XYZ file of C-alpha atoms in Angstrom:
625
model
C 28.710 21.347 83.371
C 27.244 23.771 81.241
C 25.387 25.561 83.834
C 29.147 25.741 85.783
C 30.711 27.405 82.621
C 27.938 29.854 82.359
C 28.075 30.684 86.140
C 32.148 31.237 86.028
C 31.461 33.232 82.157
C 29.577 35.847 84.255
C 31.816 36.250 87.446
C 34.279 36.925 84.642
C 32.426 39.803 83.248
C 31.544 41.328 86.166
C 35.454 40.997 87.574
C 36.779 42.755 84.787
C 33.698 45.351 83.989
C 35.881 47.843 81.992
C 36.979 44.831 79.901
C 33.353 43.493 79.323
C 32.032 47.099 78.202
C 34.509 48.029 76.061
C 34.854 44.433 74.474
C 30.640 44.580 73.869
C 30.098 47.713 72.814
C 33.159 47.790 70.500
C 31.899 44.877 69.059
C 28.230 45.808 68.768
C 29.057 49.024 66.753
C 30.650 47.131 64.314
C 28.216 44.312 64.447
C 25.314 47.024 63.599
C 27.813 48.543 60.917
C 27.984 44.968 59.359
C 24.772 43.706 59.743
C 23.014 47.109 57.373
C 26.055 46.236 55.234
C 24.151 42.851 55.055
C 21.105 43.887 54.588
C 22.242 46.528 51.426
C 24.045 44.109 49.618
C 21.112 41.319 50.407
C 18.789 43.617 48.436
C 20.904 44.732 45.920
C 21.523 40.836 44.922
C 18.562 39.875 45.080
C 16.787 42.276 42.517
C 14.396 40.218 40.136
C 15.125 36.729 41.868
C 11.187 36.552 42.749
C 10.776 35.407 39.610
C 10.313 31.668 38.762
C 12.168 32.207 35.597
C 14.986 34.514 36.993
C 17.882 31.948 34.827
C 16.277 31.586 31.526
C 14.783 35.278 31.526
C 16.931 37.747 28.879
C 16.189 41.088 27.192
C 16.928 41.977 23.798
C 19.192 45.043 23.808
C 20.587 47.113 20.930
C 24.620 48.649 19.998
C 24.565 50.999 17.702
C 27.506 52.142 15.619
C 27.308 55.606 14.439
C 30.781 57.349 13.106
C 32.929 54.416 14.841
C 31.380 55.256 18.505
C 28.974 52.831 20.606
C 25.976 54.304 21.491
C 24.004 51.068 23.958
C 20.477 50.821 24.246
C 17.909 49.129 26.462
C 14.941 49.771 23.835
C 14.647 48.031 20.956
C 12.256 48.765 17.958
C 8.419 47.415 18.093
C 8.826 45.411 14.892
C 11.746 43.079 16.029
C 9.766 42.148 19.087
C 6.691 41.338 16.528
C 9.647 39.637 14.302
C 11.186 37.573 16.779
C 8.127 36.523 17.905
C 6.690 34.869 14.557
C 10.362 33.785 13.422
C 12.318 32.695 16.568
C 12.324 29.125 17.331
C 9.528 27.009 18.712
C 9.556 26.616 22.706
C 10.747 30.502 22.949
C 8.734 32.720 24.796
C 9.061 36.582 23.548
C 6.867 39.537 25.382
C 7.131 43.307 24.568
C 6.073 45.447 27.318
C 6.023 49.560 27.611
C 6.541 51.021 30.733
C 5.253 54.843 31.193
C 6.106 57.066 33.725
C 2.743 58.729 34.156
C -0.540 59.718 33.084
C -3.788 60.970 33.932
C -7.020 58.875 35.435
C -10.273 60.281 35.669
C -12.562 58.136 38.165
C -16.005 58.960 38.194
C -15.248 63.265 39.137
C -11.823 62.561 40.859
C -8.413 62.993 38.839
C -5.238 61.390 39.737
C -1.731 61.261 38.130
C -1.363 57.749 38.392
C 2.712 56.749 38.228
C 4.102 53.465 36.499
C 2.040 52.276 33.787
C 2.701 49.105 32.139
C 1.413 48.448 28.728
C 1.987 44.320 28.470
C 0.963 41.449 26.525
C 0.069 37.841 27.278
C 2.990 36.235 26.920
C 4.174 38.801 29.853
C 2.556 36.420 32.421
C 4.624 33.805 31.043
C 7.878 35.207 31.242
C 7.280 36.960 34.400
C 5.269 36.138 37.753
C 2.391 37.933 38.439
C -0.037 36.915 41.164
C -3.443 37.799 40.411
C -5.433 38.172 43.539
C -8.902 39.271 41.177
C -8.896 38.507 37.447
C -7.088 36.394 34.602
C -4.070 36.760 32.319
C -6.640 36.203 29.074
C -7.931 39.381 29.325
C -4.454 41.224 28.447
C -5.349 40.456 25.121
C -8.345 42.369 24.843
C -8.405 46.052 24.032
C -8.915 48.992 26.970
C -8.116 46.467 29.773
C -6.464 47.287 33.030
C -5.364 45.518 35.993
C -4.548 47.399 39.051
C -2.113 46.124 42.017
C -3.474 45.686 45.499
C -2.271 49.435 46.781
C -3.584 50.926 43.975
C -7.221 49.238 43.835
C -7.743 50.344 47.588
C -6.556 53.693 47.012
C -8.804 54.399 44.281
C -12.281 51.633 45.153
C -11.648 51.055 49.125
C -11.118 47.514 48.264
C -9.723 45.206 45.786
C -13.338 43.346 45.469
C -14.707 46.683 44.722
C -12.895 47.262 41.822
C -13.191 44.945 39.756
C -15.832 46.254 35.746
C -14.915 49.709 37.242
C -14.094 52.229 34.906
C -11.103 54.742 35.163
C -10.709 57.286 32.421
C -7.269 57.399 31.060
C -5.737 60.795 29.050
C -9.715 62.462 28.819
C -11.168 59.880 26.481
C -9.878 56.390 26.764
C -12.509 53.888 28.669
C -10.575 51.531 30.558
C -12.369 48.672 32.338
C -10.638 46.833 35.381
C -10.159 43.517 34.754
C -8.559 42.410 37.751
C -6.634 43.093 40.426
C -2.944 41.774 40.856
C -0.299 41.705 43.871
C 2.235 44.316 44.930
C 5.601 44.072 42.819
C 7.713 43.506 44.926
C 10.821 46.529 45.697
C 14.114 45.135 44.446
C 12.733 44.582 40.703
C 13.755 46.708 37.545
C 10.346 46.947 36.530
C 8.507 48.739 39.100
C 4.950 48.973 37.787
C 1.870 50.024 39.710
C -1.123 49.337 37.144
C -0.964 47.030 33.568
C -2.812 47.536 30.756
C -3.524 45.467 27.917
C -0.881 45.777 25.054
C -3.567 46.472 22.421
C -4.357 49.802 24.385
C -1.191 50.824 23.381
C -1.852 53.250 19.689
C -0.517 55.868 18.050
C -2.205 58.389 20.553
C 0.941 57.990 23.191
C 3.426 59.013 21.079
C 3.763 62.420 18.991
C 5.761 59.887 16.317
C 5.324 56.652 14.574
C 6.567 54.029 17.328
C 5.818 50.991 14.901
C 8.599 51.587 12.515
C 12.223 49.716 12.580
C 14.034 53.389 12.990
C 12.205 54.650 16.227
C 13.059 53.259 19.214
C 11.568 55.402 22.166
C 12.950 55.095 26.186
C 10.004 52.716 28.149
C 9.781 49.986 25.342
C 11.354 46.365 26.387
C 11.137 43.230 24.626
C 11.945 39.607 26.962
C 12.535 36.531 26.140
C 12.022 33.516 27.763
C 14.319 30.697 27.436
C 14.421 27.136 27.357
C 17.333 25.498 29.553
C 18.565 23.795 26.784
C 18.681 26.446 24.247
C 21.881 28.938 24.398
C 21.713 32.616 24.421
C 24.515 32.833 21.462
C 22.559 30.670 19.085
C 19.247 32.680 19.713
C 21.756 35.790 18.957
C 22.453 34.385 15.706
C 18.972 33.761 14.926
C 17.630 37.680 15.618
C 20.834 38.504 13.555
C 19.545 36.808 10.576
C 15.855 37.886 11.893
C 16.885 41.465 11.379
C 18.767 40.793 7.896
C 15.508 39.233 6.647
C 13.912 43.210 7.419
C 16.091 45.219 6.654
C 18.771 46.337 4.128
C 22.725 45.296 4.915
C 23.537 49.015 5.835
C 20.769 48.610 9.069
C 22.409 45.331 10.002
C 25.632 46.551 10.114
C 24.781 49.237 12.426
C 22.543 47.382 14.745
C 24.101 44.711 16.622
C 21.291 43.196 18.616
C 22.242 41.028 21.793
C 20.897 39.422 24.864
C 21.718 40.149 28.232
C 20.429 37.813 31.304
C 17.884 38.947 33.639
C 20.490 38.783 36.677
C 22.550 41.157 35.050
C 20.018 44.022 34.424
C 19.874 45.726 37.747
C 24.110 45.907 37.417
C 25.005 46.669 34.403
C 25.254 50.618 33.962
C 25.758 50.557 30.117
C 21.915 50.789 29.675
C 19.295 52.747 31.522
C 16.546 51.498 33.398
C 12.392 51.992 33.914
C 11.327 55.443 36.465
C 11.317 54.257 40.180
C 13.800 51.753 39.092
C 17.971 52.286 39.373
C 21.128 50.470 38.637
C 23.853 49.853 41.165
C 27.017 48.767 39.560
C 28.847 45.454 41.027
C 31.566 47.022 41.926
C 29.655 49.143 44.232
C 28.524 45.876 45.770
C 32.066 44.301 46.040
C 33.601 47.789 48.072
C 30.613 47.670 50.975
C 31.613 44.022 51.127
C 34.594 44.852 51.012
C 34.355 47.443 53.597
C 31.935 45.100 55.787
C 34.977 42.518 55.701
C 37.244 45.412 56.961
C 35.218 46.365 59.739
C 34.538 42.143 61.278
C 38.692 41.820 61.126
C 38.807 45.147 62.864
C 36.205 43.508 65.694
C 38.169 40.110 65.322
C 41.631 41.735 66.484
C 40.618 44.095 68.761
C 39.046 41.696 70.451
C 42.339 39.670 70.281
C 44.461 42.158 71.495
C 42.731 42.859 74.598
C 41.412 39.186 75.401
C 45.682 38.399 75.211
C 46.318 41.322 77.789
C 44.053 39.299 79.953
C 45.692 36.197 79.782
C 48.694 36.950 82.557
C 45.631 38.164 84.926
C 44.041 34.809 84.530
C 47.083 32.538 84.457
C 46.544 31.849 88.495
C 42.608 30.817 87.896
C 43.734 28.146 85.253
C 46.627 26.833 87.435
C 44.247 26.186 90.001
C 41.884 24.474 87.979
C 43.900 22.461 86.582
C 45.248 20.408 89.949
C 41.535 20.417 90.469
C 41.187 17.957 87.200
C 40.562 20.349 84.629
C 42.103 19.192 81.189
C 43.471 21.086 78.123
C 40.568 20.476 76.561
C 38.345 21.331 78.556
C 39.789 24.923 79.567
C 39.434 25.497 75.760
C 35.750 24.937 75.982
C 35.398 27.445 79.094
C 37.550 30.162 77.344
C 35.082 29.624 73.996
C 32.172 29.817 75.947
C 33.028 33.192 77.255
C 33.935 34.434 74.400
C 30.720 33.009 72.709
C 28.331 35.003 75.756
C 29.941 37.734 75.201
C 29.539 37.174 71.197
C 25.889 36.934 71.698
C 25.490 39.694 74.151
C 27.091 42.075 71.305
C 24.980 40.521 68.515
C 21.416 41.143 70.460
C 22.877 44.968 71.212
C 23.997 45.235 67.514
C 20.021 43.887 66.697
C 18.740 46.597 68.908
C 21.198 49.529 67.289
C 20.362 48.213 63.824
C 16.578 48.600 64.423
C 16.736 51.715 66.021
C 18.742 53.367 63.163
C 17.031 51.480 60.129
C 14.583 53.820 59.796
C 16.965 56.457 59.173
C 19.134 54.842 56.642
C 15.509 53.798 55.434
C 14.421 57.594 54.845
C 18.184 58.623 53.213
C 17.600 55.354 50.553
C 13.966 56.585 49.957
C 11.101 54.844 48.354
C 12.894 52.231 46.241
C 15.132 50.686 49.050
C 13.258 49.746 52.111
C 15.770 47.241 54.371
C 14.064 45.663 56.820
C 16.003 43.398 60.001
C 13.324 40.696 59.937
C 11.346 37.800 57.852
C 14.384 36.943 56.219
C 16.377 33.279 56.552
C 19.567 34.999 55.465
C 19.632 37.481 58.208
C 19.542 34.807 60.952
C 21.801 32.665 58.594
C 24.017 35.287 58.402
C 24.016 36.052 61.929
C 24.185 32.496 63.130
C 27.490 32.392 60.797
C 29.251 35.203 62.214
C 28.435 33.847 65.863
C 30.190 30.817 65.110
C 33.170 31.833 63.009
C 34.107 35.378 65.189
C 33.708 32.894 68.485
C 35.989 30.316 67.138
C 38.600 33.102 65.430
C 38.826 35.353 68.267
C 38.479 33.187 70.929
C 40.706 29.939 69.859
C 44.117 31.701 70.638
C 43.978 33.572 73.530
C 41.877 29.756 74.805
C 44.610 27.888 73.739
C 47.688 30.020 75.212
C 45.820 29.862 79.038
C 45.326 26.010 78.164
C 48.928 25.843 78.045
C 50.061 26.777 81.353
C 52.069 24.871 84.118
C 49.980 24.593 87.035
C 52.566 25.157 89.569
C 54.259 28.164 87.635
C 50.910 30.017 87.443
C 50.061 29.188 91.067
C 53.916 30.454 91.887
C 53.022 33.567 89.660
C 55.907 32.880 87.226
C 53.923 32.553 84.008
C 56.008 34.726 81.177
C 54.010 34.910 77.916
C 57.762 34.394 75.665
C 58.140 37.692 74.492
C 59.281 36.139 71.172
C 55.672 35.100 69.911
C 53.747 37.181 71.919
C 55.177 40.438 70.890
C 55.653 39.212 67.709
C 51.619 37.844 67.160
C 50.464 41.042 69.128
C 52.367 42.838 67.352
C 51.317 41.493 63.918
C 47.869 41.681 65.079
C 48.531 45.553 65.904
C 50.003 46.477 62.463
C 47.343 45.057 60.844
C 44.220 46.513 62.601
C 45.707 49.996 62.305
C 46.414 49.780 58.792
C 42.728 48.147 58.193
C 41.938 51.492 59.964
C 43.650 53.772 58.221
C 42.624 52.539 54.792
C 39.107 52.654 55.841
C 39.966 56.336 57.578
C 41.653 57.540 53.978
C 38.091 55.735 52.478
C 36.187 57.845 54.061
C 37.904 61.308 53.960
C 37.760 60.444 49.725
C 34.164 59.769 50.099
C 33.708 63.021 51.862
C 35.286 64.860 49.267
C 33.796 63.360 46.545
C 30.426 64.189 48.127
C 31.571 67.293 48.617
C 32.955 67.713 45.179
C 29.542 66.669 44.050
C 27.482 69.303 46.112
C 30.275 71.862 45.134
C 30.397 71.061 41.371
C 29.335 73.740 39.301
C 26.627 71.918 36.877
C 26.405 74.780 34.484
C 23.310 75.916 35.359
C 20.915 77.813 37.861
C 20.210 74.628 40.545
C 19.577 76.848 43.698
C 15.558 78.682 44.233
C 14.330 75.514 41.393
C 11.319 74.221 42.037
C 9.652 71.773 39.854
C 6.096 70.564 39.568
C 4.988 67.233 37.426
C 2.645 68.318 35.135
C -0.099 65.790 33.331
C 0.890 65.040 30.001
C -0.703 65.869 26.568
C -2.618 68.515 28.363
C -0.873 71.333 26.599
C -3.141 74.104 26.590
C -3.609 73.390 30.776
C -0.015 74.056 31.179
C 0.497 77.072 29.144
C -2.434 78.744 31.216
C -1.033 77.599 34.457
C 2.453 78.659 33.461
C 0.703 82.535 33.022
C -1.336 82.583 35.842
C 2.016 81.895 38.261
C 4.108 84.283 35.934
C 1.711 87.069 37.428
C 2.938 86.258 40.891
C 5.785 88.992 41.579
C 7.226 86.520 43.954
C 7.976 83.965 41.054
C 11.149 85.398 38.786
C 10.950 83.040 36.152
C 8.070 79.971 34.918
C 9.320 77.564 32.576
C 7.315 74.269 30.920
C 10.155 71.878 29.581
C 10.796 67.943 29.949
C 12.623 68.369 33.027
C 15.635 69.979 34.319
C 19.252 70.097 32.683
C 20.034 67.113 34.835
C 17.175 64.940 35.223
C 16.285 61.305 34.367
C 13.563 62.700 31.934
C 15.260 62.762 28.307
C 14.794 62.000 25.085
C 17.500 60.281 22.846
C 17.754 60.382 19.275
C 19.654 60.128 15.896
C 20.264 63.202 13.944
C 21.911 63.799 10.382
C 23.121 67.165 9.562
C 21.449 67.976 6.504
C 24.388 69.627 4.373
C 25.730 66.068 5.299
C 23.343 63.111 5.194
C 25.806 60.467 4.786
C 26.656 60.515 8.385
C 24.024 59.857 11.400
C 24.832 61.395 15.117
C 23.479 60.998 18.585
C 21.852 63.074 20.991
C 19.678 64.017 23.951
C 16.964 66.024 22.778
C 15.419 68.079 25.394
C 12.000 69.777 24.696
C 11.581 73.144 26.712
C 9.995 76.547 25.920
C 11.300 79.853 25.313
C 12.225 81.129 29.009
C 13.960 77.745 29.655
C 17.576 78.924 29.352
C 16.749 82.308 31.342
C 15.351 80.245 34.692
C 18.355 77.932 34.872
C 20.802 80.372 33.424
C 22.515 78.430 30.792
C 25.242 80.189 29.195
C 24.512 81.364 25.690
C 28.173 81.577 23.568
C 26.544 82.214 20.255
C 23.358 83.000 18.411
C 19.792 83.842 20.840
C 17.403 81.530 22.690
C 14.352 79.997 20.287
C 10.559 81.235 20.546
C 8.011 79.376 20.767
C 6.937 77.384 17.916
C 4.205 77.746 15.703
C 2.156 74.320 14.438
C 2.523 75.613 11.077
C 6.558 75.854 11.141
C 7.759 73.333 9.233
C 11.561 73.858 10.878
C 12.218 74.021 14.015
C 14.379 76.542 15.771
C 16.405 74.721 17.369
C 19.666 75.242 20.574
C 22.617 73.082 20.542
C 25.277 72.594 23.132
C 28.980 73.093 22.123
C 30.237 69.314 22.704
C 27.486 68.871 19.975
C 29.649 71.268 17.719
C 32.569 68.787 18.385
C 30.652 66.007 17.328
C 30.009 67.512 13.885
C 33.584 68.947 13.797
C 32.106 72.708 13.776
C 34.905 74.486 15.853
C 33.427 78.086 16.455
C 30.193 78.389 17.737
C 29.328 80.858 15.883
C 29.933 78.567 12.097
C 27.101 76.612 13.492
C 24.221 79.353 13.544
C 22.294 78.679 10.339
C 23.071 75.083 10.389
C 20.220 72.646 9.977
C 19.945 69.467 11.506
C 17.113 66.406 10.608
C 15.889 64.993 14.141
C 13.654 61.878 15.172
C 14.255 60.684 11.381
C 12.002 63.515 9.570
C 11.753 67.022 11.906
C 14.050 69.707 10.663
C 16.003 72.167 13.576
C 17.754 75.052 12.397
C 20.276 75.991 15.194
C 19.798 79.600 16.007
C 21.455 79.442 19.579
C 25.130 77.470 21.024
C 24.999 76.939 24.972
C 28.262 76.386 27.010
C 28.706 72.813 28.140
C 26.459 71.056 31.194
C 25.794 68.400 33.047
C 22.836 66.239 31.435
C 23.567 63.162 33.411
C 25.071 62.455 36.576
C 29.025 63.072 37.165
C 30.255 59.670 36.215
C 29.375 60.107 32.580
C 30.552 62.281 29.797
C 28.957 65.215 28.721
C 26.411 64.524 25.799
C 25.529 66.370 22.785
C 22.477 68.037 23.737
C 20.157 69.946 21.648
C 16.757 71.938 23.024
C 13.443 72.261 20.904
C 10.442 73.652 21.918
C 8.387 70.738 21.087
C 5.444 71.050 23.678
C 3.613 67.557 23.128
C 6.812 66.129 25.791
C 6.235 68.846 28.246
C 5.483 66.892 31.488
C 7.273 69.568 34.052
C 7.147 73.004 35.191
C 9.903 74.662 36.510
């Protein structure tokens, strides 16, 4: 029988050709159209769930109220992770961790700017899964200890075996030994490190500032805690609340609310940044490509519809005959679902083919932290099995049942009539609807083309064209100066500039800041640390005052720039009231503002613009523009 139905499934495609192409290749495209949909929201959800202990993980995160504003913060301060993890409840599991973007390793007469460094203790294993190919966890709580992932260990030794007691020289003149050797992280996590050292390698020698103190919180620093199923987050709240109050005086309390948020809600929730080579996507980004993906299958769905009803007076004859030959009702209805089913799966292995064949594309636009691959995944062939089914049954089921229908002797007499009443009016509802799926998804897409367009258009407020930037090794100050001269004798080059980064870059530095006529009340800002050419190469705006020089180690102020939505902050309206003013940043440096800049763009569109201010603090100097 089944054989028979597959037999009379292809004469049908082959009679009607034209209908067979368009109907497969129609539904292919927007097979391959849903299936990277898939495949983008699959890895979006499923960021972090490779860990054992995705439910019960949470990180501490910080709100601070300054003036009546909410500043958020992923980084808490050293001593609350130290706090919380003498005071908090037996059976709770707290890790601190310190992710840094870069620094320098020296093996044997080869240097190498080695990328995603995290500084972790031993609890970190415990909170987090890490599979260690070469070594054990123990050793994380020995001094000068470093375990490398697989990619890393052959890139450096030639094999993971060959790496292990091998030392790598980290920043000139610390002696790390490798420990061990651990697997890859995986992509879709929001810690993306490549190497981990031991937390007591961690000292005062990373950091131009006391990190150990409850005011300094710096960008890299996380603090986890694992817990039990039966313990609430709310009442482990409470607990650092009163944690905190046992520290510090009321006034600190009052300021810093400290909360949990779940590890599932990390990669998604755009109030607080995230690690380098990590991102955050918000939900709602998630819910439109579904969104859209679900727009695109009912678009498939009707099409195919429409044109399988047009088909149905063409066939009437074919089921009149079969049905004096014996055929039943329900039977028909199986022969009309098995053709569309074939031609189902014929669309599904083109959209398969089209989806490999432009992955690597959409691959390359993502870059390095979104790879989506079509195979080795259960929910891809779940996924694919599901749509099979439900699009067969959906689009198939009506047109199956209407030919089912038939009087044999008026199809064989050719007098079928399809009552225009519900046909047109099913058709026609059918119609409506797939054109006005299309033209919301058509008015989409023009507003996403000119909000890309407004994007590449914007003007930034500064110099972004002719830019080229070059990481530079950190702490290596003297290096970089020289290097910055040698290219400023290149008559090719118009400007050289040694800074933190560009004006809009993910490399910043946020602090508090008092104005020191008025020390009662504490601001925020990003603090950017450039040199003296820094304005002139990306052609910021000056409205008042000059551009800094560069320091000397024995100033004890700082000259400092400030941006004007700073000025509004402090309630200075002209820039020119603020030249002269001093400001106390990072909790002790002074900055007198000699300079006001016109108003950029620090972070990407979607946010405000911040107050910004611009020392020439060379320790953070990690790019050259």
């Amino acid at each position: 029988m089944i054989k028979n139905y597959l037999k009379i499934a292809y004469r049908v495609l082959v009679r009607n050709k034209v209908f067979s192409l368009i109907n497969i290749f129609g539904l292919s495209i927007a097979l391959t159209s849903v299936i990277v949909i898939f495949l983008f929201v699959s890895h979006e959800l499923s960021f972090d769930k490779y860990n054992s202990n995705y439910n019960h993980i949470y990180r501490v995160v910080n709100k601070l109220i300054q003036n009546g504003k909410e500043n958020w913060d992923e980084t808490v301060p050293v001593p609350l992770g130290e706090a919380l993890n003498s005071d908090l409840s037996e059976g709770i599991c707290v890790t601190q961790s310190y992710f840094n973007n870069e620094q320098l390793f020296r093996i044997g007469e080869e240097k190498y700017m080695q990328n995603s460094i995290l500084y972790a203790d031993t609890n970190f294993v415990k909170v987090f899964d890490v599979n260690f190919l070469i070594g054990k966890a123990e050793d994380l709580s020995k001094p000068n200890m470093i375990f490398l992932t697989r990619d890393v260990a052959e890139k450096y030794f030639g094999s993971i075996d060959k790496a292990i007691n091998k030392e790598i020289i980290m920043m000139d003149s610390v002696s790390l030994n490798v420990a061990g050797v651990i697997e890859n992280v995986p992509k879709n996590t929001h810690m993306p490190y490549q190497v981990i050292l031991s937390w007591e390698t961690l000292s005062e020698r990373n950091f131009t500032f006391s990190y150990r103190g409850w005011g300094s919180r710096s960008s890299g620093f996380g603090t986890y805690l694992l817990l039990p199923s039966e313990v609430s987050p709310e009442k482990v709240e409470n607990q650092i609340k009163e944690i905190v109050a046992k520290y510090n005086e009321q006034e600190y309390v009052e300021r810093n609310l400290y909360f949990l948020i779940p590890l599932k809600s990390i990669h998604f929730d755009d109030r607080f940044g995230t690690y380098p080579g990590a991102y955050i996507t918000s939900i709602k980004f998630i819910w439109l490509f579904s969104t859209i993906g679900l727009f695109i299958l009912v678009i498939a769905f009707i099409n195919f519809t429409n044109l399988s009803i047009v088909q149905i007076i063409k066939r009437a004859k074919e089921v009149g005959i079969r049905k004096v030959l014996g055929a039943d009702r329900a039977k028909l209805i199986k022969q009309f679902l098995g053709e569309t089913f074939i031609i189902l799966l014929i669309a599904e292995v083109i959209a398969l083919i089209f989806t490999e064949v432009v992955l690597d594309n959409i691959n390359s636009i993502l870059g390095n932290r979104i790879q989506l691959q079509l195979y080795g995944s259960v929910s891809v062939v779940l996924f694919l099995i599901i749509v099979l089914i439900f699009l067969t049954f959906i689009s198939g089921i009506y047109p199956a049942t209407v030919l089912s229908r038939y009087n044999p002797i008026k199809a064989l007499r050719h007098s079928i009539k399809i009552t225009k009443k519900k046909t047109f009016s099913l058709f026609n509802l059918l119609v409506i609807l797939q054109f006005t799926i299309s033209l919301v998804l058509i008015i989409s897409a023009i507003m996403v083309t000119l909000q890309i367009n407004y994007f590449k258009n914007k003007d930034l407020g500064f110099e972004k064209d002719y830019v080229y930037n070059i990481e530079l090794p950190r702490n290596q100050v003297v290096r970089s100066n020289t290097f910055a001269e040698i290219l400023k004798q290149n008559p090719d080059i118009l400007e050289v500039s040694l800074g933190i980064g560009a004006p809009l870059t993910g490399s910043n530095i946020t602090s508090s800041f008092l104005v020191e006529a008025d020390m009662e009340n504490d601001y925020y800002a990003n603090v950017k640390t450039v040199d003296s050419t820094y304005y002139k190469l990306y052609k910021l705006n000056l409205v008042a005052g000059t551009w800094y020089t560069n320091y000397s180690i024995n100033d004890s102020t700082f000259n400092i720039v400030v941006n004007k939505t700073l000025l509004n902050q402090i309630h200075v309206e002209k820039p020119a009231d603020a030249i002269g003013l001093n400001l106390r940043i990072f909790g002790s440096v002074s900055g007198r503002i000699v300079g006001v800049v016109d108003d950029f763009h620090a972070y990407s569109l979607q946010h405000k613009i911040p107050s910004v201010i611009f020392m020439p603090f060379d320790q953070y100097f990690s790019l050259l523009n």
